[in-house]
Short mmCIF file of C-alpha atoms in Angstrom, two decimals:
data_model
loop_
_atom_site.label_atom_id
_atom_site.label_comp_id
_atom_site.label_asym_id
_atom_site.label_seq_id
_atom_site.Cartn_x
_atom_site.Cartn_y
_atom_site.Cartn_z
CA UNK A 18 53.02 121.64 125.60
CA UNK A 19 53.56 118.31 123.83
CA UNK A 20 51.57 116.98 120.86
CA UNK A 21 51.49 113.52 119.34
CA UNK A 22 52.72 113.43 115.76
CA UNK A 23 49.82 113.89 113.36
CA UNK A 24 47.64 115.95 115.76
CA UNK A 25 49.42 119.31 115.39
CA UNK A 26 46.83 120.64 112.94
CA UNK A 27 44.00 119.47 115.20
CA UNK A 28 45.44 121.37 118.19
CA UNK A 29 46.16 124.40 115.99
CA UNK A 30 42.53 124.42 114.82
CA UNK A 31 41.28 124.00 118.41
CA UNK A 32 43.26 126.95 119.83
CA UNK A 33 44.29 128.98 116.74
CA UNK A 34 45.86 132.30 117.78
CA UNK A 35 44.90 131.70 121.43
CA UNK A 36 47.82 129.29 121.56
CA UNK A 37 50.25 132.23 121.54
CA UNK A 38 48.67 133.89 124.58
CA UNK A 39 50.80 133.64 127.76
CA UNK A 40 49.76 132.35 131.16
CA UNK A 41 48.93 135.25 133.51
CA UNK A 42 47.95 135.73 137.12
CA UNK A 43 44.39 136.49 138.17
CA UNK A 44 45.10 140.24 138.31
CA UNK A 45 47.51 140.21 135.32
CA UNK A 46 47.15 141.37 131.73
CA UNK A 47 45.78 139.61 128.66
CA UNK A 48 46.33 135.86 128.52
CA UNK A 49 45.31 132.54 130.07
CA UNK A 50 44.47 132.50 133.80
CA UNK A 51 43.98 129.30 135.79
CA UNK A 52 40.34 128.44 136.61
CA UNK A 53 38.96 125.46 138.58
CA UNK A 54 37.33 122.54 136.79
CA UNK A 55 33.65 122.67 135.84
CA UNK A 56 31.42 121.67 138.76
CA UNK A 57 29.43 119.47 136.38
CA UNK A 58 31.43 118.08 133.50
CA UNK A 59 29.54 118.11 130.21
CA UNK A 60 30.57 115.19 128.06
CA UNK A 61 31.25 115.24 124.34
CA UNK A 62 28.93 113.45 121.88
CA UNK A 63 29.06 109.69 121.95
CA UNK A 64 32.08 108.12 120.27
CA UNK A 65 34.06 111.37 120.26
CA UNK A 66 37.53 111.14 121.78
CA UNK A 67 38.83 114.21 123.69
CA UNK A 68 41.91 115.82 122.21
CA UNK A 69 43.55 115.59 125.65
CA UNK A 70 44.25 111.92 124.85
CA UNK A 71 46.75 113.07 122.23
CA UNK A 72 48.24 116.21 123.76
CA UNK A 73 49.87 117.11 127.04
CA UNK A 74 49.04 120.69 128.05
CA UNK A 75 49.43 122.87 131.16
CA UNK A 76 46.60 122.97 133.68
CA UNK A 77 45.63 126.44 132.50
CA UNK A 78 44.49 124.95 129.13
CA UNK A 79 42.77 121.84 130.55
CA UNK A 80 39.40 123.61 130.93
CA UNK A 81 39.43 124.66 127.25
CA UNK A 82 40.72 121.41 125.74
CA UNK A 83 38.39 119.19 127.79
CA UNK A 84 35.57 120.46 125.56
CA UNK A 85 37.41 119.74 122.27
CA UNK A 86 36.95 116.39 120.54
CA UNK A 87 38.84 114.73 117.68
CA UNK A 88 36.83 113.08 114.89
CA UNK A 89 37.24 112.22 111.25
CA UNK A 90 36.07 114.86 108.79
CA UNK A 91 33.28 112.60 107.43
CA UNK A 92 31.74 112.10 110.92
CA UNK A 93 31.83 115.72 112.08
CA UNK A 94 28.80 117.24 110.22
CA UNK A 95 26.19 114.99 111.86
CA UNK A 96 27.89 115.31 115.28
CA UNK A 97 28.03 119.14 115.21
CA UNK A 98 24.36 119.45 116.15
CA UNK A 99 24.99 117.42 119.33
CA UNK A 100 27.66 119.82 120.64
CA UNK A 101 26.91 121.71 123.85
CA UNK A 102 27.78 125.38 124.41
CA UNK A 103 31.54 125.89 124.34
CA UNK A 104 32.29 122.55 122.69
CA UNK A 105 33.99 122.10 119.33
CA UNK A 106 35.19 119.29 117.06
CA UNK A 107 38.45 119.16 115.12
CA UNK A 108 39.85 116.74 112.58
CA UNK A 109 43.49 115.59 112.34
CA UNK A 110 43.67 117.58 109.08
CA UNK A 111 42.88 120.88 110.90
CA UNK A 112 39.11 121.27 110.18
CA UNK A 113 36.92 122.90 112.88
CA UNK A 114 33.20 122.53 113.78
CA UNK A 115 31.89 124.74 116.60
CA UNK A 116 28.81 124.31 118.81
CA UNK A 117 27.17 127.50 117.48
CA UNK A 118 27.21 126.26 113.85
CA UNK A 119 30.45 127.88 112.76
CA UNK A 120 32.93 125.73 110.84
CA UNK A 121 36.22 126.19 108.98
CA UNK A 122 38.15 123.91 106.67
CA UNK A 123 41.91 123.51 106.76
CA UNK A 124 42.44 124.04 103.04
CA UNK A 125 40.50 127.33 103.17
CA UNK A 126 42.08 128.74 106.33
CA UNK A 127 45.49 127.18 107.19
CA UNK A 128 46.63 127.60 110.79
CA UNK A 129 50.01 129.17 111.54
CA UNK A 130 49.87 127.61 115.02
CA UNK A 131 49.48 124.12 113.52
CA UNK A 132 52.42 124.74 111.19
CA UNK A 133 54.55 125.87 114.14
CA UNK A 134 53.55 122.78 116.18
CA UNK A 135 54.44 120.52 113.24
CA UNK A 136 57.80 122.25 112.92
CA UNK A 137 58.45 121.89 116.66
CA UNK A 138 57.52 118.19 116.59
CA UNK A 139 59.72 117.66 113.53
CA UNK A 140 62.58 119.48 115.25
CA UNK A 141 62.17 117.27 118.33
CA UNK A 142 62.10 114.17 116.11
CA UNK A 143 65.28 115.32 114.37
CA UNK A 144 66.92 115.90 117.75
CA UNK A 145 66.00 112.35 118.84
CA UNK A 146 67.29 110.93 115.53
CA UNK A 147 70.53 112.88 115.96
CA UNK A 148 70.91 111.62 119.55
CA UNK A 149 70.21 108.03 118.41
CA UNK A 150 72.74 108.30 115.56
CA UNK A 151 75.30 109.82 117.94
CA UNK A 152 74.71 106.97 120.42
CA UNK A 153 75.15 104.38 117.64
CA UNK A 154 78.33 106.11 116.50
CA UNK A 155 79.65 106.15 120.08
CA UNK A 156 78.78 102.44 120.44
CA UNK A 157 80.55 101.60 117.18
CA UNK A 158 83.54 103.68 118.26
CA UNK A 159 83.67 101.85 121.63
CA UNK A 160 83.34 98.47 119.87
CA UNK A 161 86.19 99.47 117.55
CA UNK A 162 88.36 100.44 120.53
CA UNK A 163 87.47 97.16 122.30
CA UNK A 164 88.39 95.10 119.24
CA UNK A 165 91.58 97.10 118.85
CA UNK A 166 92.50 96.38 122.49
CA UNK A 167 91.55 92.70 122.04
CA UNK A 168 93.72 92.52 118.92
CA UNK A 169 96.67 94.00 120.81
CA UNK A 170 96.15 91.47 123.65
CA UNK A 171 95.97 88.57 121.21
CA UNK A 172 99.10 89.78 119.43
CA UNK A 173 100.93 89.98 122.74
CA UNK A 174 99.68 86.51 123.77
CA UNK A 175 100.78 85.11 120.41
CA UNK A 176 104.28 86.59 120.90
CA UNK A 177 104.40 85.15 124.43
CA UNK A 178 103.29 81.75 123.11
CA UNK A 179 106.01 81.86 120.46
CA UNK A 180 108.62 82.69 123.12
CA UNK A 181 107.32 79.87 125.35
CA UNK A 182 107.46 77.43 122.41
CA UNK A 183 111.02 78.54 121.68
CA UNK A 184 112.04 78.06 125.34
CA UNK A 185 110.36 74.62 125.40
CA UNK A 186 112.23 73.58 122.25
CA UNK A 187 115.54 74.70 123.81
CA UNK A 188 114.77 72.78 127.02
CA UNK A 189 113.85 69.70 124.97
CA UNK A 190 117.13 69.87 123.04
CA UNK A 191 119.12 70.20 126.28
CA UNK A 192 117.23 67.24 127.74
CA UNK A 193 117.99 65.13 124.66
CA UNK A 194 121.69 66.03 124.89
CA UNK A 195 121.76 65.19 128.62
CA UNK A 196 119.98 61.89 127.88
CA UNK A 197 122.57 61.02 125.23
CA UNK A 198 125.45 61.78 127.61
CA UNK A 199 123.82 59.74 130.39
CA UNK A 200 123.23 56.76 128.11
CA UNK A 201 126.88 56.90 126.96
CA UNK A 202 128.10 56.99 130.58
CA UNK A 203 125.83 54.09 131.47
CA UNK A 204 127.07 52.00 128.56
CA UNK A 205 130.68 52.75 129.55
CA UNK A 206 130.00 51.80 133.19
CA UNK A 207 128.33 48.56 132.12
CA UNK A 208 131.34 47.71 129.96
CA UNK A 209 133.75 48.34 132.84
CA UNK A 210 131.53 46.36 135.21
CA UNK A 211 131.52 43.38 132.86
CA UNK A 212 135.32 43.55 132.51
CA UNK A 213 135.77 43.67 136.28
CA UNK A 214 133.39 40.75 136.69
CA UNK A 215 135.47 38.69 134.30
CA UNK A 216 138.64 39.66 136.20
CA UNK A 217 137.12 38.60 139.53
CA UNK A 218 136.06 35.27 138.05
CA UNK A 219 139.52 34.73 136.69
CA UNK A 220 141.14 35.57 140.06
CA UNK A 221 138.79 33.24 141.88
CA UNK A 222 139.72 30.44 139.49
CA UNK A 223 143.41 31.17 140.07
CA UNK A 224 142.86 31.12 143.85
CA UNK A 225 141.10 27.79 143.61
CA UNK A 226 143.95 26.41 141.51
CA UNK A 227 146.46 27.74 144.08
CA UNK A 228 144.56 26.09 146.92
CA UNK A 229 144.52 22.89 144.95
CA UNK A 230 148.25 23.16 144.34
CA UNK A 231 148.77 23.86 148.06
CA UNK A 232 146.88 20.74 148.98
CA UNK A 233 148.84 18.74 146.49
CA UNK A 234 152.05 20.25 147.83
CA UNK A 235 151.15 19.41 151.39
CA UNK A 236 150.36 15.82 150.33
CA UNK A 237 153.59 15.63 148.45
CA UNK A 238 155.38 17.06 151.50
CA UNK A 239 154.07 14.37 153.64
CA UNK A 240 155.19 11.89 151.10
CA UNK A 241 158.57 13.54 150.81
CA UNK A 242 161.28 12.49 153.17
CA UNK A 243 163.44 15.60 152.94
CA UNK A 244 161.79 18.02 155.28
CA UNK A 245 163.99 20.97 154.49
CA UNK A 246 163.45 20.58 150.82
CA UNK A 247 159.79 20.20 151.48
CA UNK A 248 159.81 23.20 153.75
CA UNK A 249 161.64 25.18 151.14
CA UNK A 250 159.09 24.08 148.57
CA UNK A 251 156.33 24.84 151.01
CA UNK A 252 157.75 28.28 151.59
CA UNK A 253 157.87 28.76 147.89
CA UNK A 254 154.30 27.63 147.62
CA UNK A 255 153.32 29.85 150.55
CA UNK A 256 154.99 32.76 148.93
CA UNK A 257 153.19 31.91 145.73
CA UNK A 258 149.94 31.59 147.65
CA UNK A 259 150.63 34.84 149.51
CA UNK A 260 151.37 36.56 146.28
CA UNK A 261 148.18 35.10 144.87
CA UNK A 262 146.27 36.18 148.01
CA UNK A 263 147.69 39.68 147.79
CA UNK A 264 146.82 39.74 144.14
CA UNK A 265 143.34 38.47 144.98
CA UNK A 266 142.91 41.10 147.69
CA UNK A 267 143.99 43.85 145.31
CA UNK A 268 141.76 42.40 142.64
CA UNK A 269 138.91 42.21 145.17
CA UNK A 270 139.52 45.82 146.12
CA UNK A 271 139.47 46.75 142.49
CA UNK A 272 136.33 44.64 142.15
CA UNK A 273 134.71 46.38 145.10
CA UNK A 274 135.72 49.75 143.69
CA UNK A 275 134.37 48.77 140.31
CA UNK A 276 131.19 47.49 141.99
CA UNK A 277 130.79 50.73 143.95
CA UNK A 278 131.48 52.69 140.83
CA UNK A 279 128.94 50.51 139.03
CA UNK A 280 126.39 51.11 141.79
CA UNK A 281 127.13 54.82 141.65
CA UNK A 282 126.75 54.77 137.88
CA UNK A 283 123.60 52.69 138.32
CA UNK A 284 122.30 55.24 140.79
CA UNK A 285 123.31 58.01 138.43
CA UNK A 286 121.62 56.07 135.63
CA UNK A 287 118.44 55.89 137.74
CA UNK A 288 118.67 59.60 138.45
CA UNK A 289 119.27 60.24 134.78
CA UNK A 290 116.30 57.99 133.97
CA UNK A 291 114.23 59.92 136.49
CA UNK A 292 115.43 63.19 135.05
CA UNK A 293 114.75 61.79 131.61
CA UNK A 294 111.22 60.91 132.72
CA UNK A 295 110.88 64.45 134.06
CA UNK A 296 112.16 65.91 130.81
CA UNK A 297 109.84 63.60 128.89
CA UNK A 298 106.96 64.79 131.09
CA UNK A 299 108.03 68.36 130.49
CA UNK A 300 108.31 67.53 126.81
CA UNK A 301 104.78 66.13 126.80
CA UNK A 302 103.59 69.19 128.73
CA UNK A 303 105.43 71.42 126.28
CA UNK A 304 103.85 69.51 123.38
CA UNK A 305 100.41 69.89 124.97
CA UNK A 306 101.16 73.55 125.62
CA UNK A 307 102.40 73.84 122.04
CA UNK A 308 99.19 72.21 120.79
CA UNK A 309 97.14 74.58 122.94
CA UNK A 310 99.19 77.49 121.67
CA UNK A 311 98.66 76.26 118.11
CA UNK A 312 94.92 76.07 118.76
CA UNK A 313 95.00 79.50 120.33
CA UNK A 314 97.10 80.67 117.43
CA UNK A 315 94.49 79.34 114.99
CA UNK A 316 91.71 80.92 117.03
CA UNK A 317 93.75 84.10 117.26
CA UNK A 318 94.31 84.10 113.52
CA UNK A 319 90.57 83.61 112.99
CA UNK A 320 89.85 86.41 115.44
CA UNK A 321 92.50 88.50 113.72
CA UNK A 322 90.79 87.84 110.39
CA UNK A 323 87.45 88.74 111.95
CA UNK A 324 89.04 91.77 113.59
CA UNK A 325 90.64 92.69 110.28
CA UNK A 326 87.22 92.44 108.64
CA UNK A 327 85.55 94.31 111.50
CA UNK A 328 87.21 97.70 110.84
CA UNK A 329 85.93 97.52 107.27
CA UNK A 330 82.39 96.85 108.47
CA UNK A 331 82.84 99.46 111.16
CA UNK A 332 84.10 101.86 108.53
CA UNK A 333 81.02 101.10 106.42
CA UNK A 334 78.81 101.56 109.47
CA UNK A 335 80.68 104.73 110.30
CA UNK A 336 80.25 106.03 106.77
CA UNK A 337 76.59 105.07 106.86
CA UNK A 338 76.16 106.76 110.24
CA UNK A 339 78.08 109.79 109.00
CA UNK A 340 75.81 109.91 105.96
CA UNK A 341 72.75 109.60 108.20
CA UNK A 342 74.16 112.27 110.51
CA UNK A 343 74.78 114.53 107.51
CA UNK A 344 71.24 113.87 106.31
CA UNK A 345 69.96 114.57 109.82
CA UNK A 346 72.03 117.75 109.93
CA UNK A 347 70.62 118.75 106.53
CA UNK A 348 67.07 117.99 107.68
CA UNK A 349 67.80 119.83 110.90
CA UNK A 350 69.13 122.81 108.95
CA UNK A 351 66.07 122.68 106.67
CA UNK A 352 63.83 122.45 109.73
CA UNK A 353 65.73 125.32 111.32
CA UNK A 354 65.30 127.37 108.12
CA UNK A 355 61.63 126.46 108.01
CA UNK A 356 61.32 127.30 111.69
CA UNK A 357 63.12 130.59 111.09
CA UNK A 358 60.81 131.32 108.16
CA UNK A 359 57.82 130.37 110.30
CA UNK A 360 59.04 132.59 113.11
CA UNK A 361 59.57 135.40 110.56
CA UNK A 362 56.03 134.90 109.30
CA UNK A 363 54.85 134.78 112.90
CA UNK A 364 56.67 138.05 113.63
CA UNK A 365 55.13 139.61 110.51
CA UNK A 366 51.71 138.36 111.57
CA UNK A 367 52.30 139.74 115.07
CA UNK A 368 53.37 143.08 113.59
CA UNK A 369 50.30 143.06 111.33
CA UNK A 370 48.18 142.23 114.36
CA UNK A 371 49.74 145.08 116.34
CA UNK A 372 49.24 147.38 113.34
CA UNK A 373 45.61 146.30 113.14
CA UNK A 374 45.20 146.84 116.88
CA UNK A 375 46.81 150.28 116.51
CA UNK A 376 44.49 151.08 113.58
CA UNK A 377 41.54 149.83 115.63
CA UNK A 378 42.67 152.06 118.51
CA UNK A 379 42.94 155.03 116.19
CA UNK A 380 39.50 154.20 114.79
CA UNK A 381 38.12 154.01 118.33
CA UNK A 382 39.74 157.36 119.10
CA UNK A 383 38.33 158.82 115.88
CA UNK A 384 34.94 157.39 116.80
CA UNK A 385 35.17 158.90 120.24
CA UNK A 386 36.20 162.23 118.68
CA UNK A 387 33.29 161.96 116.24
CA UNK A 388 30.94 161.23 119.13
CA UNK A 389 32.35 164.26 120.95
CA UNK A 390 31.87 166.43 117.86
CA UNK A 391 28.39 164.97 117.45
CA UNK A 392 27.59 165.86 121.05
CA UNK A 393 29.01 169.37 120.47
CA UNK A 394 26.96 169.68 117.29
CA UNK A 395 23.85 168.52 119.16
CA UNK A 396 24.57 171.09 121.84
CA UNK A 397 25.15 173.83 119.22
CA UNK A 398 21.97 172.77 117.42
CA UNK A 399 20.08 172.99 120.68
CA UNK A 400 21.47 176.45 121.34
CA UNK A 401 20.58 177.53 117.79
CA UNK A 402 17.04 176.16 118.18
CA UNK A 403 16.74 177.99 121.52
CA UNK A 404 17.87 181.26 119.93
CA UNK A 405 15.45 180.76 117.03
CA UNK A 406 12.62 180.20 119.50
CA UNK A 407 13.61 183.26 121.54
CA UNK A 408 14.27 185.66 118.70
CA UNK A 409 11.88 184.48 115.98
CA UNK A 410 9.33 182.77 118.23
CA UNK A 411 9.25 179.72 116.01
CA UNK A 412 10.89 176.31 115.76
CA UNK A 413 13.77 175.41 113.45
CA UNK A 414 11.48 173.09 111.48
CA UNK A 415 8.93 175.81 110.85
CA UNK A 416 11.73 178.23 110.01
CA UNK A 417 13.06 175.67 107.50
CA UNK A 418 9.57 175.38 106.00
CA UNK A 419 9.24 179.17 105.72
CA UNK A 420 12.64 179.37 104.08
CA UNK A 421 11.46 176.87 101.48
CA UNK A 422 14.82 174.97 101.57
CA UNK A 423 16.05 171.50 102.43
CA UNK A 424 19.40 170.61 104.03
CA UNK A 425 20.41 168.55 101.05
CA UNK A 426 19.60 171.42 98.67
CA UNK A 427 21.37 174.03 100.75
CA UNK A 428 24.15 175.82 98.87
CA UNK A 429 27.75 175.17 99.67
CA UNK A 430 29.63 177.12 102.28
CA UNK A 431 31.54 179.03 99.60
CA UNK A 432 28.27 180.14 97.99
CA UNK A 433 26.87 181.26 101.33
CA UNK A 434 30.04 183.16 102.09
CA UNK A 435 29.85 184.83 98.66
CA UNK A 436 26.22 185.78 99.37
CA UNK A 437 27.18 187.16 102.76
CA UNK A 438 29.97 189.21 101.26
CA UNK A 439 27.61 190.48 98.60
CA UNK A 440 25.10 191.47 101.23
CA UNK A 441 27.86 193.17 103.19
CA UNK A 442 28.78 195.20 100.15
CA UNK A 443 25.15 196.13 99.63
CA UNK A 444 24.97 197.07 103.29
CA UNK A 445 28.05 199.21 102.99
CA UNK A 446 26.54 200.87 99.94
CA UNK A 447 23.38 201.70 101.90
CA UNK A 448 25.60 203.21 104.61
CA UNK A 449 24.26 203.65 108.08
CA UNK A 450 20.62 203.89 107.04
CA UNK A 451 19.69 200.68 108.80
CA UNK A 452 21.99 199.68 111.67
CA UNK A 453 19.52 197.05 112.62
CA UNK A 454 20.00 195.39 109.24
CA UNK A 455 23.76 195.31 109.82
CA UNK A 456 23.34 193.70 113.19
CA UNK A 457 20.93 191.22 111.65
CA UNK A 458 23.46 190.47 108.90
CA UNK A 459 26.18 189.92 111.49
CA UNK A 460 23.97 187.58 113.46
CA UNK A 461 23.00 185.76 110.27
CA UNK A 462 26.70 185.44 109.38
CA UNK A 463 27.49 184.02 112.81
CA UNK A 464 24.60 181.61 112.58
CA UNK A 465 25.71 180.69 109.08
CA UNK A 466 29.26 179.98 110.25
CA UNK A 467 27.93 177.95 113.14
CA UNK A 468 25.68 175.92 110.85
CA UNK A 469 28.55 175.35 108.41
CA UNK A 470 30.77 174.08 111.23
CA UNK A 471 27.98 171.86 112.56
CA UNK A 472 27.38 170.47 109.08
CA UNK A 473 31.10 169.76 108.62
CA UNK A 474 31.31 168.08 112.05
CA UNK A 475 28.23 165.98 111.29
CA UNK A 476 29.63 164.87 107.94
CA UNK A 477 32.96 163.88 109.55
CA UNK A 478 31.17 162.05 112.36
CA UNK A 479 29.01 160.16 109.86
CA UNK A 480 32.08 159.19 107.84
CA UNK A 481 33.89 158.03 111.02
CA UNK A 482 30.89 155.98 112.12
CA UNK A 483 30.56 154.37 108.71
CA UNK A 484 34.27 153.48 108.54
CA UNK A 485 34.54 152.34 112.19
#
């Protein structure tokens, strides 16, 4: 059974105490049993909305609630006359108008069923609010954990970036030192190469001068007449030339060695230049990486600031949610107390109902006993009338007329008993003169006792009938 919020009093007015009855089988005890739909559905008055549009009920209540409409209190009086047998109108405030003319107002007769439905709806609403607040708290807790993990990752990335920047700075310093050493070696090689070039030029000039001297010596030899002297001079010149040639060869070897060394140094210089270009490229890459790391550092610092501010907002949200949860718990506790009080009142009402049913049962039993006593009194009265007819040959009415007495004016039982006792004493005083009179007195006493009992039974039966 589910009711839209605001229609609890309407449903309580529509069903009242019938709402507490259980669903039973066809051959079961007291309660609701499932019946088929009406063969011909009788509609509610025009413009009246069935209450089934606002409540969800079991099939066993569909037959009842299909004939209940929801209207405003101001529209119900002129619509009540249009209701068909079994139909009724209710207002959202809990007022009731029935097809047979009966009506009740909520302020005059509040419904315990409506109060219980309102409490159940409020309890369900509080449960949903508690679940929503718990879900928001879980989401905030997960967001806090995510930001905490993100902060740890960013801190680790920042440390890695700092280490990478430090390694790049060390590599750049080593590259600068290697570049300085290479440039010094290149300058030294260039200096040696220039010195060797000057030496080669000087040796070539000396060789040319020696060749010139040889030519002059040969010319002079031809001009000389002394061949031996010329030969000796020629030998000297040859030796000089040979010495110069040997010197030139050694100088050339030194020149070649210097040239090879210069080429090697040049090659090394190219390699150093290439390595320098590589280090410069790595330096540029490191600078770009450093710039990226700086940007990431700035972004990380901003995120860290945001993350640092987030726990405060999360704490505020958490406090707010905690406060809302506490309020929800308080409302839930209040609702639970109200529900407990309502259930206590319901139990008291149920006990009062059972007590009333028990009293009604006792009244029915007393009524049945009174009816039995009435029947016994009727039977005794019939027997007494029969005896009067047989023995006195008259009717009880005529006997009552001859006695000149009325039932209301008859003396009390105590008076009659006193009279009987007095008559007995008179009879005893007379002795055994008239045995017939004694027998008559005994019969009169028996009849008197019977009439007294019948009168008492009739009075009790009348009282029971009046009270029941």
